[in-house]
Amino acid sequence: MRLSRSLLPTLKETPAEAQIASHRLMLRAGLVRQTAAGIYAWLPAGFRVLKNIERIVREEQDAAGAQELLMPTIQSADLWRESGRYEDYGKEMLRIRDRHDRDLLFGPTNEEMITDIVRQSLRSYREVPQILYHIQWKFRDEVRPRFGVMRGREFLMKDAYSFDLDYAGAVVSYRKMMLAYMRTFQRLGLKAIPMAADSGPIGGDLSHEFIILAPTGESQVWYDAAFEEIDYTSDAFSHASAEDLEKFFGMMTSHYAASDEKHDAAAYERLAADRRREGRGIEVGHIFYFGTKYSKAMNAAVAGPDGKQVHLEMGSYGIGVSRLVGAVIEASHDAAGIIWPDSIAPFRAAILNLKMGDAACDATCERLYDALAPNVLYDDRDERAGVKFADADLMGHPWQIVVGPRGAAAGTVELKRRATGERTEVSAESVLSRLA
Ligand code: P5A
């Protein structure tokens, strides 16, 4: 994209309403604009990041064998009356009435709807296990939406739902999702720690929160350094083998990890001192096993091998896709702005033309732009060099290609790596071979 013709409204001033770094930077870098309390429009650069995160989440769900579908945002209240959650959900649910006086709602989650779809579609034990997911907007009428997209009212979630014949099967599905989550967060450039969470009234010990480390996180966390050393994308962990999954799950649950509510200081102190890690964290995902809670209430069953009806064993698995945009920024920024991981940056590189109208500068920039498009932003504005440097740092492109008149005349440009600040003078050709 050419910056001069794009809607990328950067701000010099710090917006007064933003209390944390990611919210300030998202507004200043022109990624989002608030349209109502806790509701945001995604501007072009922000939307590119959101789509990049979505792509990685989708690839890892698919790799785990989950099937993507798309359920609507608007749901019928009747489904929620069946599960008993229509009244329970309280004021966080946005209730809507249509012209025929039917009760509808803007979905805060989709357990009921997916259970309804599955009970109409599956008949036999031969058709399970299945994991289904979608990436769809949710609405929760939070009393105090805050921190920008991190706690919004309308937000994008990846929610998956597993259906198994028995507990043993449900455990395999749960472990698959946990592995998919660890891979997803690693590919997003995040250090994520799975932490046992209260599973609520359903009982069972299978609920985990995924916390990523960021100095400004909402909760205090304690964990074993072992989590930092694991490469979840390696072939050692395969979705295909129940033994691999068991080994993986054993590893995840044997290392110490806890947040405020569940922290056991004595157990933590038993860790070797050099393995103790303490920090702040943000919840970016949450997974649950809840057995037959919904399948019994809504009668979702299949015929078992002996012909008897069996209520399906279920789990649900959420990732806060839009929250992740803020969370990544919390984990990766400096005083000058955002530092995007390569995997999700809105643009891989920015070309900074330091002297618009200079024949050599313009020609070099155009050539680079043609070769690197569409994954490059060309700062072709009639602005001072200082403004271009500041905006490029603020927007956080992994690479900056700085084209000045002296270098351009000699066939060279300066290549800056945003994360390290390292600059090297290189030929325009070698930029192309490195970034193309
Ligand atoms: C799991 C999937 C559920 O809703 N039902 C379907 C289960 N879990 S959850 O923990 O309540 O939400 C899953 C993730 O969604 C993100 N999230 C939010 N993001 C932005 N703003 C919000 N108000 C918000 N609420 C939840 C979190 O990342 C959470 O882990």
Short mmCIF file of C-alpha atoms and ligand atoms in Angstrom, two decimals:
data_model
loop_
_atom_site.label_atom_id
_atom_site.label_comp_id
_atom_site.label_asym_id
_atom_site.label_seq_id
_atom_site.Cartn_x
_atom_site.Cartn_y
_atom_site.Cartn_z
CA MET A 1 0.00 0.00 0.00
CA ARG A 2 1.03 3.58 -0.60
CA LEU A 3 0.79 5.48 2.64
CA SER A 4 -0.24 8.69 0.88
CA ARG A 5 -3.45 6.98 -0.30
CA SER A 6 -4.21 4.81 2.71
CA LEU A 7 -6.38 5.13 5.77
CA LEU A 8 -3.56 4.75 8.31
CA PRO A 9 -4.24 7.64 10.67
CA THR A 10 -1.34 7.74 13.12
CA LEU A 11 -1.55 10.05 16.12
CA LYS A 12 1.32 11.92 17.75
CA GLU A 13 -0.52 12.57 20.99
CA THR A 14 -1.33 9.89 23.50
CA PRO A 15 -5.13 9.44 23.69
CA ALA A 16 -6.30 10.33 27.20
CA GLU A 17 -8.81 7.46 27.53
CA ALA A 18 -6.21 4.69 27.09
CA GLN A 19 -4.75 3.31 30.31
CA ILE A 20 -2.41 0.63 29.01
CA ALA A 21 0.34 0.53 26.39
CA SER A 22 -1.41 -1.72 23.86
CA HIS A 23 -4.57 0.39 23.85
CA ARG A 24 -2.56 3.61 23.46
CA LEU A 25 -0.45 2.11 20.68
CA MET A 26 -3.42 0.62 18.82
CA LEU A 27 -5.07 4.04 18.72
CA ARG A 28 -1.86 5.91 17.91
CA ALA A 29 -0.82 3.46 15.16
CA GLY A 30 -4.27 3.76 13.55
CA LEU A 31 -5.25 0.10 14.02
CA VAL A 32 -8.69 0.58 15.55
CA ARG A 33 -11.22 3.29 16.39
CA GLN A 34 -13.81 2.98 19.12
CA THR A 35 -17.35 3.35 17.77
CA ALA A 36 -19.22 2.76 21.07
CA ALA A 37 -18.12 1.63 24.54
CA GLY A 38 -16.18 -1.62 24.10
CA ILE A 39 -16.94 -1.77 20.36
CA TYR A 40 -14.25 -1.14 17.76
CA ALA A 41 -13.88 -0.67 14.03
CA TRP A 42 -10.78 -2.33 12.61
CA LEU A 43 -8.95 0.05 10.28
CA PRO A 44 -6.92 -1.40 7.39
CA ALA A 45 -3.63 -2.06 9.22
CA GLY A 46 -5.38 -3.46 12.30
CA PHE A 47 -7.60 -5.65 10.16
CA ARG A 48 -4.52 -7.11 8.44
CA VAL A 49 -3.12 -8.13 11.85
CA LEU A 50 -6.46 -9.61 12.91
CA LYS A 51 -6.61 -11.67 9.70
CA ASN A 52 -3.02 -12.86 10.15
CA ILE A 53 -3.79 -14.08 13.67
CA GLU A 54 -6.96 -15.72 12.41
CA ARG A 55 -4.97 -17.54 9.70
CA ILE A 56 -2.51 -19.04 12.19
CA VAL A 57 -5.31 -20.04 14.57
CA ARG A 58 -7.17 -21.65 11.65
CA GLU A 59 -4.11 -23.53 10.36
CA GLU A 60 -3.48 -25.06 13.78
CA GLN A 61 -7.13 -25.98 14.32
CA ASP A 62 -7.18 -27.67 10.91
CA ALA A 63 -3.90 -29.47 11.68
CA ALA A 64 -5.50 -30.85 14.84
CA GLY A 65 -8.30 -32.30 12.73
CA ALA A 66 -10.97 -29.76 13.70
CA GLN A 67 -13.49 -28.77 11.02
CA GLU A 68 -14.37 -25.15 10.38
CA LEU A 69 -17.97 -24.05 10.03
CA LEU A 70 -19.70 -20.72 10.61
CA MET A 71 -22.58 -20.19 12.99
CA PRO A 72 -24.55 -16.93 13.11
CA THR A 73 -24.05 -14.17 15.67
CA ILE A 74 -27.80 -14.00 16.41
CA GLN A 75 -29.29 -16.94 18.30
CA SER A 76 -32.73 -17.98 19.37
CA ALA A 77 -33.47 -17.69 23.10
CA ASP A 78 -35.30 -21.03 22.99
CA LEU A 79 -32.05 -22.97 22.66
CA TRP A 80 -30.74 -21.29 25.78
CA ARG A 81 -33.97 -22.03 27.63
CA GLU A 82 -33.34 -25.71 26.90
CA SER A 83 -29.90 -25.66 28.51
CA GLY A 84 -31.11 -23.47 31.36
CA ARG A 85 -28.58 -20.75 30.67
CA TYR A 86 -31.02 -18.11 29.34
CA GLU A 87 -31.83 -16.82 32.82
CA ASP A 88 -28.44 -17.73 34.37
CA TYR A 89 -26.41 -15.65 31.95
CA GLY A 90 -27.80 -12.43 33.38
CA LYS A 91 -27.05 -8.94 32.18
CA GLU A 92 -23.97 -9.87 30.17
CA MET A 93 -26.26 -11.27 27.51
CA LEU A 94 -27.53 -8.81 24.92
CA ARG A 95 -31.19 -9.70 24.46
CA ILE A 96 -33.04 -8.75 21.30
CA ARG A 97 -36.72 -8.96 20.30
CA ASP A 98 -37.70 -9.26 16.63
CA ARG A 99 -40.83 -7.87 14.90
CA HIS A 100 -42.77 -11.05 15.71
CA ASP A 101 -41.95 -10.63 19.40
CA ARG A 102 -39.58 -13.60 19.39
CA ASP A 103 -36.70 -13.52 21.83
CA LEU A 104 -33.28 -13.52 20.25
CA LEU A 105 -29.82 -12.77 21.57
CA PHE A 106 -26.39 -11.80 20.28
CA GLY A 107 -24.32 -14.90 21.02
CA PRO A 108 -21.78 -14.66 23.86
CA THR A 109 -20.65 -18.27 23.09
CA ASN A 110 -22.05 -21.22 21.11
CA GLU A 111 -22.35 -24.39 23.22
CA GLU A 112 -26.14 -24.54 22.79
CA MET A 113 -26.16 -23.85 19.07
CA ILE A 114 -23.49 -26.40 18.20
CA THR A 115 -25.20 -28.99 20.40
CA ASP A 116 -28.41 -28.35 18.48
CA ILE A 117 -26.63 -28.76 15.13
CA VAL A 118 -24.93 -31.96 16.22
CA ARG A 119 -28.06 -33.59 17.68
CA GLN A 120 -29.82 -33.06 14.36
CA SER A 121 -26.93 -34.44 12.33
CA LEU A 122 -25.17 -37.29 14.13
CA ARG A 123 -26.83 -40.67 14.57
CA SER A 124 -24.22 -43.32 15.23
CA TYR A 125 -21.11 -43.87 17.36
CA ARG A 126 -19.28 -44.40 14.03
CA GLU A 127 -19.62 -40.68 13.29
CA VAL A 128 -17.67 -39.50 16.35
CA PRO A 129 -15.26 -38.14 17.46
CA GLN A 130 -15.70 -34.72 15.89
CA ILE A 131 -14.27 -31.32 16.68
CA LEU A 132 -16.03 -28.34 15.11
CA TYR A 133 -14.97 -24.71 15.30
CA HIS A 134 -15.75 -21.28 14.00
CA ILE A 135 -14.21 -17.84 14.22
CA GLN A 136 -17.04 -15.45 14.88
CA TRP A 137 -17.91 -12.21 16.67
CA LYS A 138 -19.33 -12.49 20.16
CA PHE A 139 -21.08 -9.96 22.36
CA ARG A 140 -20.86 -9.79 26.14
CA ASP A 141 -22.27 -6.72 27.79
CA GLU A 142 -19.34 -6.27 30.19
CA VAL A 143 -20.09 -3.75 32.96
CA ARG A 144 -16.76 -2.07 32.50
CA PRO A 145 -15.23 -2.67 29.07
CA ARG A 146 -11.63 -1.53 29.25
CA PHE A 147 -8.12 -1.80 27.88
CA GLY A 148 -9.37 -1.44 24.30
CA VAL A 149 -9.82 -4.72 22.45
CA MET A 150 -8.52 -6.71 25.43
CA ARG A 151 -11.84 -6.49 27.25
CA GLY A 152 -14.35 -5.40 24.67
CA ARG A 153 -18.08 -5.98 24.47
CA GLU A 154 -17.97 -7.12 20.85
CA PHE A 155 -14.94 -9.35 20.27
CA LEU A 156 -13.70 -12.05 17.91
CA MET A 157 -13.33 -15.55 19.31
CA LYS A 158 -12.26 -18.89 17.90
CA ASP A 159 -14.49 -21.39 19.65
CA ALA A 160 -14.23 -25.12 19.11
CA TYR A 161 -16.47 -27.89 20.44
CA SER A 162 -15.60 -31.58 20.73
CA PHE A 163 -18.00 -34.53 20.67
CA ASP A 164 -16.89 -37.95 21.86
CA LEU A 165 -18.50 -41.21 22.80
CA ASP A 166 -16.81 -41.58 26.17
CA TYR A 167 -14.52 -39.90 28.70
CA ALA A 168 -11.34 -41.47 27.25
CA GLY A 169 -12.18 -40.02 23.85
CA ALA A 170 -13.00 -36.61 25.31
CA VAL A 171 -9.59 -36.54 27.02
CA VAL A 172 -7.84 -37.14 23.68
CA SER A 173 -9.81 -34.27 22.09
CA TYR A 174 -8.92 -32.02 25.03
CA ARG A 175 -5.21 -32.81 24.67
CA LYS A 176 -5.31 -32.21 20.92
CA MET A 177 -6.73 -28.77 21.49
CA MET A 178 -4.14 -28.01 24.15
CA LEU A 179 -1.34 -28.93 21.74
CA ALA A 180 -2.94 -26.86 18.98
CA TYR A 181 -3.05 -23.90 21.40
CA MET A 182 0.60 -24.17 22.41
CA ARG A 183 1.60 -24.29 18.74
CA THR A 184 -0.64 -21.37 17.88
CA PHE A 185 0.77 -19.13 20.59
CA GLN A 186 4.35 -20.06 19.74
CA ARG A 187 3.75 -19.13 16.09
CA LEU A 188 2.32 -15.80 17.24
CA GLY A 189 5.66 -15.10 18.93
CA LEU A 190 4.20 -15.49 22.43
CA LYS A 191 5.31 -17.38 25.52
CA ALA A 192 2.15 -19.06 26.73
CA ILE A 193 1.72 -21.07 29.92
CA PRO A 194 -1.24 -23.44 30.42
CA MET A 195 -2.64 -23.18 33.95
CA ALA A 196 -5.15 -25.40 35.62
CA ALA A 197 -8.32 -23.39 36.21
CA ASP A 198 -11.47 -23.92 38.23
CA SER A 199 -13.89 -25.82 36.07
CA GLY A 200 -16.89 -24.40 37.90
CA PRO A 201 -20.04 -26.32 38.82
CA ILE A 202 -19.39 -29.06 36.26
CA GLY A 203 -16.58 -30.63 38.28
CA GLY A 204 -13.71 -32.64 36.82
CA ASP A 205 -10.15 -31.42 36.69
CA LEU A 206 -10.06 -30.54 33.02
CA SER A 207 -10.02 -26.81 32.53
CA HIS A 208 -6.99 -24.77 31.56
CA GLU A 209 -6.37 -21.10 30.99
CA PHE A 210 -3.63 -20.02 28.62
CA ILE A 211 -1.72 -17.09 29.98
CA ILE A 212 0.80 -15.11 27.99
CA LEU A 213 3.51 -13.16 29.69
CA ALA A 214 3.43 -9.39 29.56
CA PRO A 215 4.61 -6.93 32.20
CA THR A 216 1.23 -5.17 32.24
CA GLY A 217 -0.86 -8.35 32.51
CA GLU A 218 -3.89 -8.45 34.81
CA SER A 219 -2.86 -11.43 36.91
CA GLN A 220 0.30 -12.46 38.72
CA VAL A 221 1.69 -15.84 37.61
CA TRP A 222 4.33 -18.29 38.85
CA TYR A 223 5.72 -21.04 36.62
CA ASP A 224 8.56 -23.43 35.85
CA ALA A 225 11.18 -22.18 33.36
CA ALA A 226 10.76 -25.52 31.55
CA PHE A 227 7.81 -24.01 29.66
CA GLU A 228 10.14 -21.53 27.98
CA GLU A 229 12.33 -24.21 26.48
CA ILE A 230 9.78 -26.41 24.72
CA ASP A 231 9.40 -26.25 20.94
CA TYR A 232 5.76 -27.19 20.43
CA THR A 233 6.04 -27.05 16.65
CA SER A 234 8.59 -29.90 16.61
CA ASP A 235 7.66 -33.34 15.31
CA ALA A 236 8.02 -34.75 18.83
CA PHE A 237 4.39 -33.78 19.45
CA SER A 238 1.91 -35.28 17.07
CA HIS A 239 -1.86 -34.93 17.07
CA ALA A 240 -2.12 -38.34 15.47
CA SER A 241 -0.90 -40.52 18.32
CA ALA A 242 -2.73 -40.89 21.63
CA GLU A 243 0.62 -41.80 23.30
CA ASP A 244 2.31 -38.63 22.04
CA LEU A 245 -0.63 -36.60 23.29
CA GLU A 246 -0.45 -38.26 26.68
CA LYS A 247 3.28 -37.55 26.94
CA PHE A 248 2.68 -33.95 25.92
CA PHE A 249 -0.16 -33.50 28.42
CA GLY A 250 1.94 -35.06 31.16
CA MET A 251 4.65 -32.53 30.45
CA MET A 252 2.21 -29.61 30.52
CA THR A 253 0.64 -30.65 33.81
CA SER A 254 3.73 -31.82 35.70
CA HIS A 255 5.53 -28.48 35.60
CA TYR A 256 4.50 -25.89 38.15
CA ALA A 257 2.23 -23.13 36.83
CA ALA A 258 -0.36 -21.10 38.73
CA SER A 259 -1.99 -17.70 38.83
CA ASP A 260 -3.16 -15.69 41.87
CA GLU A 261 -6.09 -17.88 42.93
CA LYS A 262 -4.34 -21.22 42.75
CA HIS A 263 -0.77 -20.30 43.68
CA ASP A 264 0.82 -22.65 46.22
CA ALA A 265 3.90 -20.86 47.57
CA ALA A 266 5.29 -24.00 49.22
CA ALA A 267 5.11 -26.06 46.03
CA TYR A 268 6.69 -23.22 44.06
CA GLU A 269 9.55 -22.92 46.57
CA ARG A 270 10.34 -26.60 46.04
CA LEU A 271 11.40 -25.77 42.47
CA ALA A 272 15.14 -25.23 42.02
CA ALA A 273 15.76 -21.50 42.38
CA ASP A 274 17.01 -21.12 38.81
CA ARG A 275 13.80 -22.63 37.44
CA ARG A 276 11.42 -20.25 39.24
CA ARG A 277 9.76 -17.67 37.05
CA GLU A 278 7.33 -15.01 38.17
CA GLY A 279 5.54 -12.41 36.09
CA ARG A 280 2.35 -10.80 34.95
CA GLY A 281 0.03 -12.53 32.52
CA ILE A 282 -2.95 -12.05 30.18
CA GLU A 283 -5.51 -14.79 29.53
CA VAL A 284 -5.71 -15.42 25.78
CA GLY A 285 -7.41 -18.80 25.77
CA HIS A 286 -9.52 -21.08 27.92
CA ILE A 287 -10.49 -24.73 27.42
CA PHE A 288 -13.10 -26.80 29.21
CA TYR A 289 -14.20 -30.40 29.49
CA PHE A 290 -17.80 -30.53 30.69
CA GLY A 291 -18.95 -34.05 29.93
CA THR A 292 -22.65 -34.42 29.21
CA LYS A 293 -23.88 -31.15 30.76
CA TYR A 294 -25.32 -29.84 27.47
CA SER A 295 -25.86 -33.14 25.68
CA LYS A 296 -28.13 -34.36 28.51
CA ALA A 297 -30.06 -31.10 28.87
CA MET A 298 -30.57 -30.88 25.11
CA ASN A 299 -30.65 -34.59 24.35
CA ALA A 300 -27.70 -34.89 21.98
CA ALA A 301 -27.05 -38.60 21.69
CA VAL A 302 -25.96 -41.23 19.19
CA ALA A 303 -26.59 -44.95 19.01
CA GLY A 304 -23.72 -46.85 20.65
CA PRO A 305 -22.30 -50.17 19.36
CA ASP A 306 -25.00 -52.03 21.33
CA GLY A 307 -27.78 -49.90 19.87
CA LYS A 308 -28.39 -47.97 23.10
CA GLN A 309 -28.43 -44.16 22.99
CA VAL A 310 -25.30 -42.52 24.47
CA HIS A 311 -25.16 -38.85 25.44
CA LEU A 312 -22.13 -37.25 23.84
CA GLU A 313 -19.14 -36.18 25.95
CA MET A 314 -18.29 -32.56 25.17
CA GLY A 315 -15.61 -29.94 25.61
CA SER A 316 -15.27 -26.33 24.45
CA TYR A 317 -12.14 -24.45 23.56
CA GLY A 318 -11.81 -20.66 23.17
CA ILE A 319 -9.13 -18.31 21.88
CA GLY A 320 -9.58 -14.54 22.11
CA VAL A 321 -8.58 -13.62 18.56
CA SER A 322 -9.18 -9.87 18.84
CA ARG A 323 -7.79 -9.81 22.41
CA LEU A 324 -4.59 -11.34 21.01
CA VAL A 325 -3.89 -8.22 18.95
CA GLY A 326 -3.66 -6.22 22.18
CA ALA A 327 -1.91 -9.02 24.06
CA VAL A 328 0.85 -9.33 21.44
CA ILE A 329 1.46 -5.59 21.67
CA GLU A 330 1.59 -5.75 25.49
CA ALA A 331 4.25 -8.45 25.14
CA SER A 332 6.17 -6.75 22.34
CA HIS A 333 6.65 -2.97 22.28
CA ASP A 334 9.10 -0.27 23.36
CA ALA A 335 8.98 3.46 23.99
CA ALA A 336 8.83 4.20 20.25
CA GLY A 337 5.96 1.86 19.43
CA ILE A 338 4.89 -1.63 18.43
CA ILE A 339 7.36 -4.41 17.54
CA TRP A 340 5.34 -6.89 15.44
CA PRO A 341 6.43 -10.52 15.27
CA ASP A 342 7.10 -11.36 11.60
CA SER A 343 4.24 -13.86 11.52
CA ILE A 344 1.43 -11.33 12.08
CA ALA A 345 2.79 -7.89 11.13
CA PRO A 346 0.37 -5.88 8.96
CA PHE A 347 3.25 -5.34 6.55
CA ARG A 348 6.51 -7.21 6.47
CA ALA A 349 8.41 -4.03 5.66
CA ALA A 350 8.01 -0.31 5.13
CA ILE A 351 9.86 1.62 2.44
CA LEU A 352 10.77 5.10 3.66
CA ASN A 353 11.44 7.54 0.85
CA LEU A 354 13.46 10.28 2.55
CA LYS A 355 13.34 12.64 -0.43
CA MET A 356 10.21 12.48 -2.53
CA GLY A 357 10.85 14.01 -5.94
CA ASP A 358 14.51 12.99 -6.02
CA ALA A 359 14.82 10.91 -9.20
CA ALA A 360 17.09 8.21 -7.75
CA CYS A 361 15.06 7.91 -4.50
CA ASP A 362 11.75 7.68 -6.33
CA ALA A 363 13.05 5.12 -8.84
CA THR A 364 14.61 2.91 -6.15
CA CYS A 365 11.45 3.03 -4.01
CA GLU A 366 9.15 2.24 -6.93
CA ARG A 367 11.28 -0.74 -7.92
CA LEU A 368 11.33 -2.10 -4.36
CA TYR A 369 7.60 -1.45 -4.00
CA ASP A 370 6.73 -3.36 -7.17
CA ALA A 371 8.87 -6.31 -6.13
CA LEU A 372 7.68 -6.53 -2.52
CA ALA A 373 3.96 -5.68 -2.93
CA PRO A 374 1.43 -6.46 -1.54
CA ASN A 375 3.16 -7.12 1.77
CA VAL A 376 4.92 -3.77 1.99
CA LEU A 377 3.92 -0.25 2.97
CA TYR A 378 5.49 2.55 0.94
CA ASP A 379 5.79 5.82 2.86
CA ASP A 380 5.51 8.14 -0.13
CA ARG A 381 4.12 11.08 1.84
CA ASP A 382 5.52 14.54 1.46
CA GLU A 383 6.79 14.52 5.06
CA ARG A 384 10.06 15.12 6.89
CA ALA A 385 12.36 12.14 7.42
CA GLY A 386 11.85 12.40 11.18
CA VAL A 387 8.08 11.97 10.83
CA LYS A 388 8.56 8.89 8.63
CA PHE A 389 11.03 7.32 11.06
CA ALA A 390 8.72 7.93 14.01
CA ASP A 391 5.64 6.52 12.24
CA ALA A 392 7.51 3.42 11.03
CA ASP A 393 8.74 2.73 14.58
CA LEU A 394 5.23 3.37 15.94
CA MET A 395 3.58 1.00 13.44
CA GLY A 396 6.16 -1.63 14.21
CA HIS A 397 7.00 -3.09 10.78
CA PRO A 398 9.62 -5.86 11.26
CA TRP A 399 11.83 -4.24 8.60
CA GLN A 400 12.36 -0.67 7.46
CA ILE A 401 13.99 0.03 4.11
CA VAL A 402 15.33 3.56 4.30
CA VAL A 403 16.00 5.17 0.93
CA GLY A 404 17.97 8.45 0.99
CA PRO A 405 19.35 10.46 -1.93
CA ARG A 406 23.04 9.70 -1.38
CA GLY A 407 22.54 5.93 -1.05
CA ALA A 408 20.05 5.77 -3.89
CA ALA A 409 22.54 7.45 -6.24
CA ALA A 410 25.11 4.78 -5.27
CA GLY A 411 22.60 1.88 -5.44
CA THR A 412 22.35 1.29 -1.68
CA VAL A 413 19.66 1.55 0.98
CA GLU A 414 19.64 1.17 4.76
CA LEU A 415 17.88 -1.87 6.19
CA LYS A 416 16.68 -1.57 9.78
CA ARG A 417 15.43 -4.42 11.92
CA ARG A 418 12.75 -3.00 14.24
CA ALA A 419 13.21 -5.56 17.04
CA THR A 420 16.95 -4.96 17.54
CA GLY A 421 17.39 -1.50 16.05
CA GLU A 422 20.25 -2.93 13.99
CA ARG A 423 20.93 -1.04 10.73
CA THR A 424 22.97 -2.21 7.78
CA GLU A 425 23.79 -0.56 4.49
CA VAL A 426 23.02 -2.94 1.67
CA SER A 427 22.34 -2.95 -2.06
CA ALA A 428 18.74 -2.69 -3.19
CA GLU A 429 19.14 -6.10 -4.81
CA SER A 430 20.10 -7.83 -1.58
CA VAL A 431 17.05 -6.32 0.16
CA LEU A 432 14.91 -8.02 -2.45
CA SER A 433 16.55 -11.39 -1.99
CA ARG A 434 16.24 -11.13 1.80
CA LEU A 435 12.64 -9.95 1.98
CA ALA A 436 10.93 -11.17 -1.18
C1 P5A B 1 -14.81 -21.70 25.35
C2 P5A B 1 -15.18 -21.53 23.91
C3 P5A B 1 -15.72 -19.65 26.50
O1 P5A B 1 -16.49 -18.79 26.12
N1 P5A B 1 -17.08 -21.23 25.27
C4 P5A B 1 -16.67 -21.40 23.88
C5 P5A B 1 -15.94 -21.11 26.13
N2 P5A B 1 -14.61 -19.37 27.21
S1 P5A B 1 -14.17 -17.90 27.71
O2 P5A B 1 -13.04 -18.10 28.57
O3 P5A B 1 -15.26 -17.21 28.30
O4 P5A B 1 -13.71 -17.10 26.47
C6 P5A B 1 -12.67 -17.58 25.64
C7 P5A B 1 -11.64 -16.50 25.37
O5 P5A B 1 -12.26 -15.37 24.77
C8 P5A B 1 -11.57 -14.19 25.14
N3 P5A B 1 -12.52 -13.22 25.73
C9 P5A B 1 -12.55 -11.91 25.43
N4 P5A B 1 -11.81 -11.17 24.57
C10 P5A B 1 -12.08 -9.85 24.49
N5 P5A B 1 -13.03 -9.23 25.21
C11 P5A B 1 -13.79 -9.93 26.08
N6 P5A B 1 -14.76 -9.30 26.78
C12 P5A B 1 -13.57 -11.33 26.23
N7 P5A B 1 -14.12 -12.32 26.99
C13 P5A B 1 -13.46 -13.45 26.67
C14 P5A B 1 -10.51 -14.59 26.14
O6 P5A B 1 -9.26 -14.70 25.47
C15 P5A B 1 -10.98 -15.95 26.61
O7 P5A B 1 -9.89 -16.76 27.01
#
